[in-house]
Coordinates of C-alpha atoms and ligand atoms in Angstrom, one line a residue:
X678 CA 190.6 -38.3 -55.2
X679 CA 187.5 -39.5 -57.0
X680 CA 184.9 -36.9 -56.5
X681 CA 181.8 -38.9 -57.4
X682 CA 182.4 -42.2 -55.5
X683 CA 184.6 -41.5 -52.5
X684 CA 182.7 -40.3 -49.4
X685 CA 183.9 -36.7 -48.9
X686 CA 183.1 -34.2 -46.2
X687 CA 179.5 -34.4 -44.7
X688 CA 179.0 -37.8 -46.5
X689 CA 182.2 -39.1 -44.9
X690 CA 181.2 -37.9 -41.4
X691 CA 177.7 -39.4 -41.9
X692 CA 179.1 -42.8 -43.0
X693 CA 181.6 -42.9 -40.1
X694 CA 178.8 -42.5 -37.6
X695 CA 176.5 -44.9 -39.4
X696 CA 179.1 -47.7 -39.8
X697 CA 179.6 -47.7 -36.0
X698 CA 176.1 -49.0 -35.1
X699 CA 174.0 -49.5 -38.2
X700 CA 172.1 -52.7 -38.6
X701 CA 173.6 -53.0 -42.1
X702 CA 177.3 -52.4 -41.4
X703 CA 177.8 -53.2 -37.8
X704 CA 175.4 -56.2 -37.4
X705 CA 175.2 -57.7 -40.9
X706 CA 178.1 -57.0 -43.3
X707 CA 181.0 -56.8 -40.8
X708 CA 180.3 -59.9 -38.7
X709 CA 179.8 -62.0 -41.9
X710 CA 183.1 -60.7 -43.5
X711 CA 185.1 -61.2 -40.3
X712 CA 183.7 -64.7 -40.1
X713 CA 184.9 -65.3 -43.7
X714 CA 188.3 -64.0 -42.7
X715 CA 188.9 -66.6 -40.0
X716 CA 192.1 -66.5 -38.1
X717 CA 194.2 -63.6 -39.3
X718 CA 196.8 -63.6 -36.7
X719 CA 200.3 -62.9 -38.1
X720 CA 199.0 -62.1 -41.6
X721 CA 199.5 -58.9 -43.6
X722 CA 196.1 -57.5 -44.9
X723 CA 195.2 -54.8 -47.3
X724 CA 191.9 -53.1 -46.4
X725 CA 190.7 -51.5 -49.7
X726 CA 188.4 -48.5 -49.2
X727 CA 188.9 -48.8 -45.4
X728 CA 186.3 -46.1 -44.7
X729 CA 186.3 -45.1 -41.0
X730 CA 188.7 -47.9 -40.1
X731 CA 186.3 -50.4 -38.6
X732 CA 187.8 -53.4 -40.3
X733 CA 191.4 -52.2 -40.0
X734 CA 190.9 -51.7 -36.2
X735 CA 189.3 -55.1 -35.7
X736 CA 191.7 -57.0 -37.9
X737 CA 194.7 -55.4 -36.1
X738 CA 193.1 -56.3 -32.8
X739 CA 193.0 -59.9 -34.1
X740 CA 196.8 -59.9 -34.7
X741 CA 197.0 -58.8 -38.4
X742 CA 199.3 -56.1 -39.8
X743 CA 196.9 -54.0 -41.8
X744 CA 197.4 -51.4 -44.5
X745 CA 194.2 -49.4 -45.1
X746 CA 193.6 -47.3 -48.3
X747 CA 190.9 -44.8 -48.7
X748 CA 190.0 -42.0 -51.2
X749 CA 188.2 -39.7 -48.8
X750 CA 190.5 -37.5 -46.5
X751 CA 187.4 -37.1 -44.2
X752 CA 187.1 -40.9 -43.7
X753 CA 190.8 -41.3 -43.4
X754 CA 190.8 -38.9 -40.4
X755 CA 188.1 -41.0 -38.8
X756 CA 190.1 -44.2 -39.5
X757 CA 193.3 -42.7 -38.0
X758 CA 191.4 -41.9 -34.8
X759 CA 190.0 -45.4 -34.7
X760 CA 193.1 -47.4 -35.4
X761 CA 195.2 -45.2 -33.1
X762 CA 198.5 -46.1 -34.8
X763 CA 197.8 -49.8 -35.0
X764 CA 197.4 -49.9 -38.8
X765 CA 199.1 -48.0 -41.7
X766 CA 196.6 -45.8 -43.5
X767 CA 197.1 -44.2 -46.9
X768 CA 195.1 -41.7 -49.0
X769 CA 194.6 -43.5 -52.3
X770 CA 192.3 -43.3 -55.3
X771 CA 191.2 -46.9 -56.3
X772 CA 191.1 -45.8 -59.9
X773 CA 194.9 -45.7 -59.9
X774 CA 197.5 -48.5 -59.6
X775 CA 198.6 -49.6 -56.1
X776 CA 202.1 -48.3 -56.7
X777 CA 202.9 -48.3 -52.9
X778 CA 202.6 -52.2 -52.8
X779 CA 205.1 -54.8 -54.0
X780 CA 204.0 -57.9 -55.8
X781 CA 202.8 -60.7 -53.6
X782 CA 203.2 -58.6 -50.5
X783 CA 199.9 -59.3 -48.8
X784 CA 198.3 -62.5 -47.4
X785 CA 194.8 -61.2 -47.6
X786 CA 192.7 -58.4 -49.1
X787 CA 189.4 -57.1 -47.6
X788 CA 187.2 -55.0 -49.8
X789 CA 183.9 -54.3 -48.0
X790 CA 181.1 -52.5 -49.8
X791 CA 183.5 -50.7 -52.2
X792 CA 183.5 -52.7 -55.4
X793 CA 180.2 -51.2 -56.7
X794 CA 181.7 -47.7 -56.4
X795 CA 184.8 -48.4 -58.6
X796 CA 184.7 -47.5 -62.3
X797 CA 187.7 -49.5 -63.6
X798 CA 187.0 -52.6 -61.7
X799 CA 189.1 -55.0 -63.8
X800 CA 192.1 -52.8 -63.3
X801 CA 191.6 -52.8 -59.6
X802 CA 191.2 -56.6 -59.6
X803 CA 194.4 -57.0 -61.6
X804 CA 196.2 -54.9 -58.9
X805 CA 194.7 -56.9 -56.1
X806 CA 195.8 -60.1 -57.7
X807 CA 199.3 -58.7 -58.2
X808 CA 199.8 -57.6 -54.6
X809 CA 198.4 -60.9 -53.1
X810 CA 200.8 -63.8 -52.7
X811 CA 199.9 -67.0 -54.4
X812 CA 197.4 -68.8 -52.2
X813 CA 196.3 -65.5 -50.7
X814 CA 192.6 -64.6 -50.1
X815 CA 190.3 -61.9 -51.2
X816 CA 187.1 -61.0 -49.3
X817 CA 184.6 -58.9 -51.0
X818 CA 181.1 -57.7 -50.1
X819 CA 178.7 -55.7 -52.2
X820 CA 175.1 -54.7 -52.2
X821 CA 172.9 -57.7 -53.0
X822 CA 171.7 -57.4 -56.6
X823 CA 168.1 -58.2 -55.6
X824 CA 168.2 -55.4 -53.0
X825 CA 169.1 -52.9 -55.7
X826 CA 166.4 -54.4 -57.9
X827 CA 163.8 -54.1 -55.2
X828 CA 164.9 -50.5 -54.5
X829 CA 165.5 -49.1 -58.0
X830 CA 163.1 -51.3 -60.0
X831 CA 163.6 -51.6 -63.7
X832 CA 165.6 -54.5 -65.1
X833 CA 167.5 -56.9 -62.7
X834 CA 170.2 -57.0 -65.4
X835 CA 170.7 -53.2 -65.4
X836 CA 174.2 -51.7 -65.0
X837 CA 173.0 -48.2 -64.2
X838 CA 174.9 -45.8 -62.0
X839 CA 172.5 -44.7 -59.3
X840 CA 172.3 -42.3 -56.4
X841 CA 171.0 -44.0 -53.2
X842 CA 169.7 -41.4 -50.7
X843 CA 170.7 -42.1 -47.1
X844 CA 167.6 -41.9 -45.0
X845 CA 166.5 -38.3 -44.6
X846 CA 170.1 -37.0 -44.3
X847 CA 169.9 -35.2 -47.7
X848 CA 173.0 -37.2 -48.6
X849 CA 173.4 -40.0 -51.2
X850 CA 175.9 -42.5 -52.3
X851 CA 176.8 -43.1 -56.0
X852 CA 177.4 -46.6 -57.3
X853 CA 176.8 -49.0 -60.1
X854 CA 174.2 -51.7 -59.7
X855 CA 175.0 -55.0 -61.3
X856 CA 173.6 -58.5 -61.6
X857 CA 175.2 -61.4 -59.8
X858 CA 176.5 -62.6 -63.1
X859 CA 178.6 -59.5 -63.5
X860 CA 179.9 -59.3 -59.9
X861 CA 181.0 -63.0 -59.8
X862 CA 182.0 -63.1 -63.5
X863 CA 184.4 -60.2 -63.1
X864 CA 186.1 -61.9 -60.1
X865 CA 186.5 -65.2 -61.9
X866 CA 187.7 -63.5 -65.1
X867 CA 190.4 -61.7 -63.0
X868 CA 191.7 -65.2 -62.1
X869 CA 190.3 -65.6 -58.6
X870 CA 188.8 -68.9 -57.4
X871 CA 185.5 -68.8 -55.5
X872 CA 185.7 -70.5 -52.1
X873 CA 182.6 -69.4 -50.3
X874 CA 179.5 -67.2 -50.9
X875 CA 177.2 -65.9 -48.2
X876 CA 174.1 -63.8 -48.1
X877 CA 174.7 -62.2 -44.7
X878 CA 171.9 -62.1 -42.1
X879 CA 172.2 -59.9 -39.0
X880 CA 173.7 -61.3 -35.9
X881 CA 171.4 -62.1 -32.9
X882 CA 172.5 -58.9 -31.0
X883 CA 170.5 -56.8 -33.4
X884 CA 167.3 -58.3 -32.2
X885 CA 167.6 -56.8 -28.8
X886 CA 168.1 -53.3 -30.0
X887 CA 166.1 -53.1 -33.3
X888 CA 163.7 -56.1 -33.8
X889 CA 162.2 -54.5 -36.9
X890 CA 165.5 -54.2 -38.7
X891 CA 166.5 -57.7 -37.5
X892 CA 163.3 -59.2 -39.1
X893 CA 163.6 -57.1 -42.3
X894 CA 167.2 -58.2 -42.9
X895 CA 166.3 -61.8 -42.2
X896 CA 163.5 -61.7 -44.8
X897 CA 165.4 -60.1 -47.7
X898 CA 169.2 -59.9 -48.3
X899 CA 171.0 -56.6 -48.4
X900 CA 174.5 -57.8 -49.1
X901 CA 176.5 -60.5 -50.8
X902 CA 179.9 -61.6 -49.4
X903 CA 182.5 -63.9 -51.1
X904 CA 185.8 -65.4 -50.2
X905 CA 188.1 -66.1 -53.1
X906 CA 191.6 -67.4 -53.5
X907 CA 194.4 -66.2 -55.7
X908 CA 195.8 -69.4 -57.2
Ligands
SAM774 C1 180.3 -48.1 -48.0 S1 181.9 -47.5 -47.7 C2 182.7 -48.9 -47.0 C3 183.8 -48.5 -46.1 C4 184.5 -49.7 -45.3 N1 185.0 -50.7 -46.2 C5 183.4 -50.4 -44.4 O1 182.9 -51.4 -44.8 O2 183.2 -49.8 -43.3 C6 182.6 -47.3 -49.3 C7 184.0 -46.7 -49.2 O3 184.7 -46.7 -50.5 C8 185.4 -45.5 -50.6 N2 185.7 -45.2 -52.0 C9 184.7 -45.2 -53.0 N3 185.3 -44.9 -54.2 C10 186.6 -44.8 -54.0 C11 187.8 -44.5 -54.8 N4 187.7 -44.3 -56.1 N5 189.0 -44.5 -54.2 C12 189.1 -44.7 -52.9 N6 188.1 -45.0 -52.0 C13 186.9 -45.0 -52.6 C14 184.5 -44.5 -49.9 O4 185.2 -43.3 -49.6 C15 184.1 -45.2 -48.7 O5 185.0 -45.1 -47.7

């Protein structure tokens, strides 16, 4: 499994806990992506880099048959506990082909906050296109390029690999920052058609529990989320 990008051991445990309640994941990215998914009842969905299974559990509860793939055994254990047998979960390195999946075997793919961790992104996109049926959809979220620019400085157009410390935990995540042009350009080059683009703001519920985070995330975007179609 990819040592540098997948969230192993303490980092996996930290993310599993964080994703549960954090203003970023629970109140901003996930609600926006689930809204982009719409009615998923009766569909078969691939959850790419499923982490602690938050999407897999929610999409299954909404009537989808979900296959989650994840490169960290630590996070896969968290996901297994969360989905409780209601989704199929596989340990899989996203740098390798999706050999387990037939062509055109999924109606939808969810890839939330994973793309920026992947090295061979064009190969992954080719595989996602292959396993999606014609007319199928791809939802992808990533760190907003301007958030990375604010945080790391330097050139907005940088493609540096960076380590982002997670609060005062002593842990950090490793990913590649990229301008909007690269993110969208790669998706379009891979043959997907853009249907919607949103810059998610936190849902109202966050205001009651963390007004400062609510205000901050309403002032400056943290994420970018897109819905694309496989022609
Ligand atoms: C920010 S987390 C997002 C998890 C989940 N999609 C969510 O939104 O809750 C990024 C995930 O990508 C996974 N990941 C990163 N690189 C990977 C790789 N090469 N193969 C498989 N999983 C990988 C990490 O282990 C982690 O679970």
